[in-house]
Amino acid sequence: MDQQTFDQTYLAQCLDLARRAGSKNEVPVGAMVVNNQTGEVVASAYNLRESLNTPIGHAEILAIHKACKKLGTWRLTGHTLYSSLEPCVMCSGAIIQSRIDRVVYSATDTKGGGQSLFQLFDSLKLNHRVNWQKGSFEADNRTLLQDFFKERRKKPDQ
């Protein structure tokens, strides 16, 4: 398989994870950490901010944490993080700190994305730069997010 096919496969799995998050009344975002050499999915997660009552319960943070625990190191060089949504500033910081080589995401987040707003992955001022690209399934992820928030706005306690 070529890189684009791998990327599409993992982004499709992130979309499935995002759907699982949405079914639990969590913002529908899914993420995975994948070994660049073997293609092994080291860790996967979806948003659990509401369930865990923590602002750091983002899919990317949870996937990075799981991967670090599984591998016994905080350095995730040689890995790619896939996400259904462009990582926010907090998650982008964790990606940079964990030394992840590459990020591929589906939907751009123009209101909260670390790359869209601040070009964090390209910053020459930071100690680590991350290769990044936008992948497939943007329309699917965008629709999933829009539908989730439309339903959420209908509920007065949300």
mmCIF file of N, CA, C and O in Angstrom, residues 77-138:
data_model
loop_
_atom_site.group_PDB
_atom_site.id
_atom_site.type_symbol
_atom_site.label_atom_id
_atom_site.label_comp_id
_atom_site.label_asym_id
_atom_site.label_seq_id
_atom_site.Cartn_x
_atom_site.Cartn_y
_atom_site.Cartn_z
ATOM 1 N N THR A 77 8.871 9.697 18.328
ATOM 2 C CA THR A 77 9.472 9.811 17.004
ATOM 3 C C THR A 77 9.207 8.508 16.257
ATOM 4 O O THR A 77 9.090 7.442 16.869
ATOM 5 N N GLY A 78 9.077 8.618 14.943
ATOM 6 C CA GLY A 78 8.770 7.432 14.148
ATOM 7 C C GLY A 78 7.290 7.100 14.114
ATOM 8 O O GLY A 78 6.913 6.005 13.706
ATOM 9 N N HIS A 79 6.445 8.054 14.534
ATOM 10 C CA HIS A 79 4.996 7.825 14.566
ATOM 11 C C HIS A 79 4.239 8.963 13.886
ATOM 12 O O HIS A 79 4.723 10.090 13.821
ATOM 13 N N THR A 80 3.054 8.620 13.430
ATOM 14 C CA THR A 80 2.124 9.584 12.849
ATOM 15 C C THR A 80 0.884 9.629 13.714
ATOM 16 O O THR A 80 0.411 8.588 14.181
ATOM 17 N N LEU A 81 0.377 10.829 13.945
ATOM 18 C CA LEU A 81 -0.909 10.987 14.617
ATOM 19 C C LEU A 81 -1.950 11.317 13.553
ATOM 20 O O LEU A 81 -1.755 12.243 12.764
ATOM 21 N N TYR A 82 -3.007 10.533 13.513
ATOM 22 C CA TYR A 82 -4.142 10.781 12.626
ATOM 23 C C TYR A 82 -5.286 11.317 13.472
ATOM 24 O O TYR A 82 -5.499 10.851 14.595
ATOM 25 N N SER A 83 -6.018 12.275 12.937
ATOM 26 C CA SER A 83 -7.154 12.834 13.670
ATOM 27 C C SER A 83 -8.262 13.212 12.702
ATOM 28 O O SER A 83 -8.004 13.661 11.579
ATOM 29 N N SER A 84 -9.480 13.065 13.175
ATOM 30 C CA SER A 84 -10.623 13.441 12.346
ATOM 31 C C SER A 84 -10.781 14.952 12.258
ATOM 32 O O SER A 84 -11.439 15.458 11.347
ATOM 33 N N LEU A 85 -10.158 15.691 13.179
ATOM 34 C CA LEU A 85 -10.231 17.158 13.198
ATOM 35 C C LEU A 85 -8.833 17.713 13.433
ATOM 36 O O LEU A 85 -8.047 17.128 14.186
ATOM 37 N N GLU A 86 -8.535 18.828 12.812
ATOM 38 C CA GLU A 86 -7.249 19.481 13.027
ATOM 39 C C GLU A 86 -7.020 19.678 14.522
ATOM 40 O O GLU A 86 -7.886 20.203 15.229
ATOM 41 N N PRO A 87 -5.866 19.252 15.027
ATOM 42 C CA PRO A 87 -5.593 19.393 16.463
ATOM 43 C C PRO A 87 -5.618 20.854 16.921
ATOM 44 O O PRO A 87 -5.124 21.747 16.234
ATOM 45 N N CYS A 88 -6.191 21.063 18.097
ATOM 46 C CA CYS A 88 -6.248 22.399 18.694
ATOM 47 C C CYS A 88 -4.855 22.812 19.169
ATOM 48 O O CYS A 88 -3.892 22.056 19.061
ATOM 49 N N VAL A 89 -4.756 23.990 19.717
ATOM 50 C CA VAL A 89 -3.473 24.503 20.193
ATOM 51 C C VAL A 89 -2.901 23.594 21.290
ATOM 52 O O VAL A 89 -1.711 23.252 21.268
ATOM 53 N N MET A 90 -3.735 23.180 22.241
ATOM 54 C CA MET A 90 -3.272 22.307 23.322
ATOM 55 C C MET A 90 -2.744 20.982 22.762
ATOM 56 O O MET A 90 -1.646 20.537 23.121
ATOM 57 N N CYS A 91 -3.513 20.373 21.886
ATOM 58 C CA CYS A 91 -3.121 19.084 21.314
ATOM 59 C C CYS A 91 -1.893 19.237 20.418
ATOM 60 O O CYS A 91 -1.015 18.369 20.417
ATOM 61 N N SER A 92 -1.820 20.341 19.683
ATOM 62 C CA SER A 92 -0.633 20.602 18.854
ATOM 63 C C SER A 92 0.606 20.701 19.734
ATOM 64 O O SER A 92 1.677 20.190 19.373
ATOM 65 N N GLY A 93 0.472 21.334 20.893
ATOM 66 C CA GLY A 93 1.584 21.414 21.832
ATOM 67 C C GLY A 93 2.019 20.040 22.304
ATOM 68 O O GLY A 93 3.218 19.745 22.377
ATOM 69 N N ALA A 94 1.068 19.178 22.603
ATOM 70 C CA ALA A 94 1.395 17.821 23.046
ATOM 71 C C ALA A 94 2.048 17.022 21.918
ATOM 72 O O ALA A 94 2.964 16.229 22.163
ATOM 73 N N ILE A 95 1.606 17.241 20.707
ATOM 74 C CA ILE A 95 2.199 16.572 19.541
ATOM 75 C C ILE A 95 3.659 16.994 19.401
ATOM 76 O O ILE A 95 4.553 16.161 19.216
ATOM 77 N N ILE A 96 3.911 18.276 19.510
ATOM 78 C CA ILE A 96 5.274 18.801 19.407
ATOM 79 C C ILE A 96 6.129 18.268 20.558
ATOM 80 O O ILE A 96 7.247 17.796 20.348
ATOM 81 N N GLN A 97 5.610 18.314 21.775
ATOM 82 C CA GLN A 97 6.365 17.847 22.942
ATOM 83 C C GLN A 97 6.683 16.357 22.877
ATOM 84 O O GLN A 97 7.722 15.923 23.360
ATOM 85 N N SER A 98 5.797 15.577 22.274
ATOM 86 C CA SER A 98 6.021 14.131 22.202
ATOM 87 C C SER A 98 6.874 13.742 20.992
ATOM 88 O O SER A 98 7.171 12.568 20.805
ATOM 89 N N ARG A 99 7.245 14.707 20.194
ATOM 90 C CA ARG A 99 8.148 14.508 19.051
ATOM 91 C C ARG A 99 7.550 13.642 17.947
ATOM 92 O O ARG A 99 8.276 12.952 17.211
ATOM 93 N N ILE A 100 6.237 13.650 17.832
ATOM 94 C CA ILE A 100 5.584 12.937 16.737
ATOM 95 C C ILE A 100 6.090 13.523 15.422
ATOM 96 O O ILE A 100 6.220 14.735 15.274
ATOM 97 N N ASP A 101 6.375 12.644 14.458
ATOM 98 C CA ASP A 101 6.946 13.083 13.183
ATOM 99 C C ASP A 101 5.934 13.749 12.258
ATOM 100 O O ASP A 101 6.270 14.684 11.541
ATOM 101 N N ARG A 102 4.720 13.233 12.279
ATOM 102 C CA ARG A 102 3.774 13.614 11.229
ATOM 103 C C ARG A 102 2.362 13.625 11.786
ATOM 104 O O ARG A 102 2.015 12.807 12.636
ATOM 105 N N VAL A 103 1.537 14.550 11.275
ATOM 106 C CA VAL A 103 0.121 14.633 11.620
ATOM 107 C C VAL A 103 -0.684 14.676 10.324
ATOM 108 O O VAL A 103 -0.339 15.420 9.404
ATOM 109 N N VAL A 104 -1.734 13.878 10.283
ATOM 110 C CA VAL A 104 -2.672 13.905 9.163
ATOM 111 C C VAL A 104 -4.058 14.067 9.757
ATOM 112 O O VAL A 104 -4.442 13.301 10.640
ATOM 113 N N TYR A 105 -4.790 15.076 9.310
ATOM 114 C CA TYR A 105 -6.135 15.305 9.834
ATOM 115 C C TYR A 105 -7.119 15.497 8.695
ATOM 116 O O TYR A 105 -6.745 15.838 7.578
ATOM 117 N N SER A 106 -8.389 15.284 9.010
ATOM 118 C CA SER A 106 -9.439 15.379 7.992
ATOM 119 C C SER A 106 -10.011 16.783 7.876
ATOM 120 O O SER A 106 -9.868 17.420 6.856
ATOM 121 N N ALA A 107 -10.675 17.243 8.923
ATOM 122 C CA ALA A 107 -11.393 18.524 8.859
ATOM 123 C C ALA A 107 -10.543 19.638 9.458
ATOM 124 O O ALA A 107 -9.969 19.487 10.535
ATOM 125 N N THR A 108 -10.467 20.751 8.759
ATOM 126 C CA THR A 108 -9.764 21.927 9.250
ATOM 127 C C THR A 108 -10.608 22.594 10.327
ATOM 128 O O THR A 108 -11.826 22.658 10.226
ATOM 129 N N ASP A 109 -9.936 23.078 11.375
ATOM 130 C CA ASP A 109 -10.612 23.801 12.455
ATOM 131 C C ASP A 109 -10.123 25.244 12.447
ATOM 132 O O ASP A 109 -9.135 25.587 13.088
ATOM 133 N N THR A 110 -10.820 26.096 11.706
ATOM 134 C CA THR A 110 -10.386 27.489 11.541
ATOM 135 C C THR A 110 -10.582 28.321 12.797
ATOM 136 O O THR A 110 -10.038 29.413 12.900
ATOM 137 N N LYS A 111 -11.339 27.816 13.768
ATOM 138 C CA LYS A 111 -11.558 28.564 15.016
ATOM 139 C C LYS A 111 -10.662 28.099 16.155
ATOM 140 O O LYS A 111 -10.536 28.787 17.161
ATOM 141 N N GLY A 112 -10.073 26.917 16.037
ATOM 142 C CA GLY A 112 -9.292 26.403 17.154
ATOM 143 C C GLY A 112 -8.058 25.611 16.764
ATOM 144 O O GLY A 112 -7.332 25.149 17.628
ATOM 145 N N GLY A 113 -7.815 25.442 15.479
ATOM 146 C CA GLY A 113 -6.706 24.611 15.035
ATOM 147 C C GLY A 113 -5.341 25.245 15.259
ATOM 148 O O GLY A 113 -5.131 26.407 14.929
ATOM 149 N N GLY A 114 -4.437 24.482 15.806
ATOM 150 C CA GLY A 114 -3.096 24.972 16.083
ATOM 151 C C GLY A 114 -2.321 25.340 14.831
ATOM 152 O O GLY A 114 -1.493 26.247 14.847
ATOM 153 N N GLN A 115 -2.575 24.635 13.743
ATOM 154 C CA GLN A 115 -1.888 24.947 12.497
ATOM 155 C C GLN A 115 -2.592 26.091 11.775
ATOM 156 O O GLN A 115 -1.941 27.031 11.322
ATOM 157 N N SER A 116 -3.909 26.029 11.676
ATOM 158 C CA SER A 116 -4.658 27.080 10.976
ATOM 159 C C SER A 116 -4.460 28.457 11.606
ATOM 160 O O SER A 116 -4.298 29.447 10.910
ATOM 161 N N LEU A 117 -4.468 28.493 12.933
ATOM 162 C CA LEU A 117 -4.383 29.781 13.633
ATOM 163 C C LEU A 117 -2.954 30.267 13.863
ATOM 164 O O LEU A 117 -2.681 31.455 13.761
ATOM 165 N N PHE A 118 -2.045 29.349 14.207
ATOM 166 C CA PHE A 118 -0.716 29.769 14.646
ATOM 167 C C PHE A 118 0.444 29.093 13.911
ATOM 168 O O PHE A 118 1.594 29.337 14.253
ATOM 169 N N GLN A 119 0.149 28.211 12.977
ATOM 170 C CA GLN A 119 1.189 27.490 12.229
ATOM 171 C C GLN A 119 2.205 26.835 13.185
ATOM 172 O O GLN A 119 3.414 26.877 12.952
ATOM 173 N N LEU A 120 1.693 26.235 14.250
ATOM 174 C CA LEU A 120 2.568 25.652 15.269
ATOM 175 C C LEU A 120 3.469 24.551 14.717
ATOM 176 O O LEU A 120 4.622 24.436 15.129
ATOM 177 N N PHE A 121 2.963 23.754 13.793
ATOM 178 C CA PHE A 121 3.771 22.655 13.277
ATOM 179 C C PHE A 121 4.922 23.146 12.408
ATOM 180 O O PHE A 121 5.904 22.436 12.212
ATOM 181 N N ASP A 122 4.821 24.351 11.886
ATOM 182 C CA ASP A 122 5.846 24.914 11.007
ATOM 183 C C ASP A 122 6.757 25.914 11.707
ATOM 184 O O ASP A 122 7.697 26.423 11.096
ATOM 185 N N SER A 123 6.493 26.205 12.966
ATOM 186 C CA SER A 123 7.213 27.269 13.657
ATOM 187 C C SER A 123 8.711 26.980 13.769
ATOM 188 O O SER A 123 9.125 25.928 14.251
ATOM 189 N N LEU A 124 9.510 27.931 13.340
ATOM 190 C CA LEU A 124 10.961 27.816 13.459
ATOM 191 C C LEU A 124 11.426 28.135 14.876
ATOM 192 O O LEU A 124 12.574 27.884 15.225
ATOM 193 N N LYS A 125 10.527 28.697 15.691
ATOM 194 C CA LYS A 125 10.886 29.068 17.059
ATOM 195 C C LYS A 125 10.803 27.892 18.022
ATOM 196 O O LYS A 125 11.357 27.950 19.117
ATOM 197 N N LEU A 126 10.099 26.841 17.645
ATOM 198 C CA LEU A 126 9.930 25.688 18.524
ATOM 199 C C LEU A 126 11.032 24.659 18.285
ATOM 200 O O LEU A 126 11.655 24.631 17.224
ATOM 201 N N ASN A 127 11.232 23.786 19.256
ATOM 202 C CA ASN A 127 12.327 22.816 19.185
ATOM 203 C C ASN A 127 12.041 21.623 18.279
ATOM 204 O O ASN A 127 12.929 20.816 18.039
ATOM 205 N N HIS A 128 10.838 21.483 17.795
ATOM 206 C CA HIS A 128 10.483 20.340 16.955
ATOM 207 C C HIS A 128 9.446 20.781 15.932
ATOM 208 O O HIS A 128 8.465 21.430 16.280
ATOM 209 N N ARG A 129 9.678 20.441 14.697
ATOM 210 C CA ARG A 129 8.695 20.723 13.653
ATOM 211 C C ARG A 129 8.031 19.415 13.241
ATOM 212 O O ARG A 129 8.667 18.358 13.239
ATOM 213 N N VAL A 130 6.780 19.521 12.893
ATOM 214 C CA VAL A 130 5.974 18.348 12.554
ATOM 215 C C VAL A 130 5.553 18.453 11.096
ATOM 216 O O VAL A 130 5.038 19.489 10.664
ATOM 217 N N ASN A 131 5.790 17.388 10.349
ATOM 218 C CA ASN A 131 5.238 17.330 8.990
ATOM 219 C C ASN A 131 3.741 17.121 9.128
ATOM 220 O O ASN A 131 3.300 16.309 9.951
ATOM 221 N N TRP A 132 2.966 17.826 8.358
ATOM 222 C CA TRP A 132 1.520 17.711 8.488
ATOM 223 C C TRP A 132 0.891 17.777 7.113
ATOM 224 O O TRP A 132 1.474 18.290 6.168
ATOM 225 N N GLN A 133 -0.304 17.240 7.043
ATOM 226 C CA GLN A 133 -1.093 17.367 5.821
ATOM 227 C C GLN A 133 -2.560 17.141 6.126
ATOM 228 O O GLN A 133 -2.926 16.497 7.109
ATOM 229 N N LYS A 134 -3.342 17.701 5.278
ATOM 230 C CA LYS A 134 -4.777 17.514 5.348
ATOM 231 C C LYS A 134 -5.101 16.280 4.532
ATOM 232 O O LYS A 134 -4.592 16.119 3.424
ATOM 233 N N GLY A 135 -5.908 15.407 5.090
ATOM 234 C CA GLY A 135 -6.254 14.174 4.399
ATOM 235 C C GLY A 135 -7.692 14.172 3.918
ATOM 236 O O GLY A 135 -8.322 15.222 3.778
ATOM 237 N N SER A 136 -8.208 13.002 3.698
ATOM 238 C CA SER A 136 -9.546 12.833 3.137
ATOM 239 C C SER A 136 -10.633 12.818 4.222
ATOM 240 O O SER A 136 -10.336 12.899 5.402
ATOM 241 N N PHE A 137 -11.856 12.744 3.788
ATOM 242 C CA PHE A 137 -13.060 12.646 4.628
ATOM 243 C C PHE A 137 -13.430 13.955 5.324
ATOM 244 O O PHE A 137 -14.129 13.941 6.337
ATOM 245 N N GLU A 138 -12.965 15.084 4.810
ATOM 246 C CA GLU A 138 -13.317 16.356 5.455
ATOM 247 C C GLU A 138 -14.831 16.556 5.485
ATOM 248 O O GLU A 138 -15.381 16.919 6.525
#
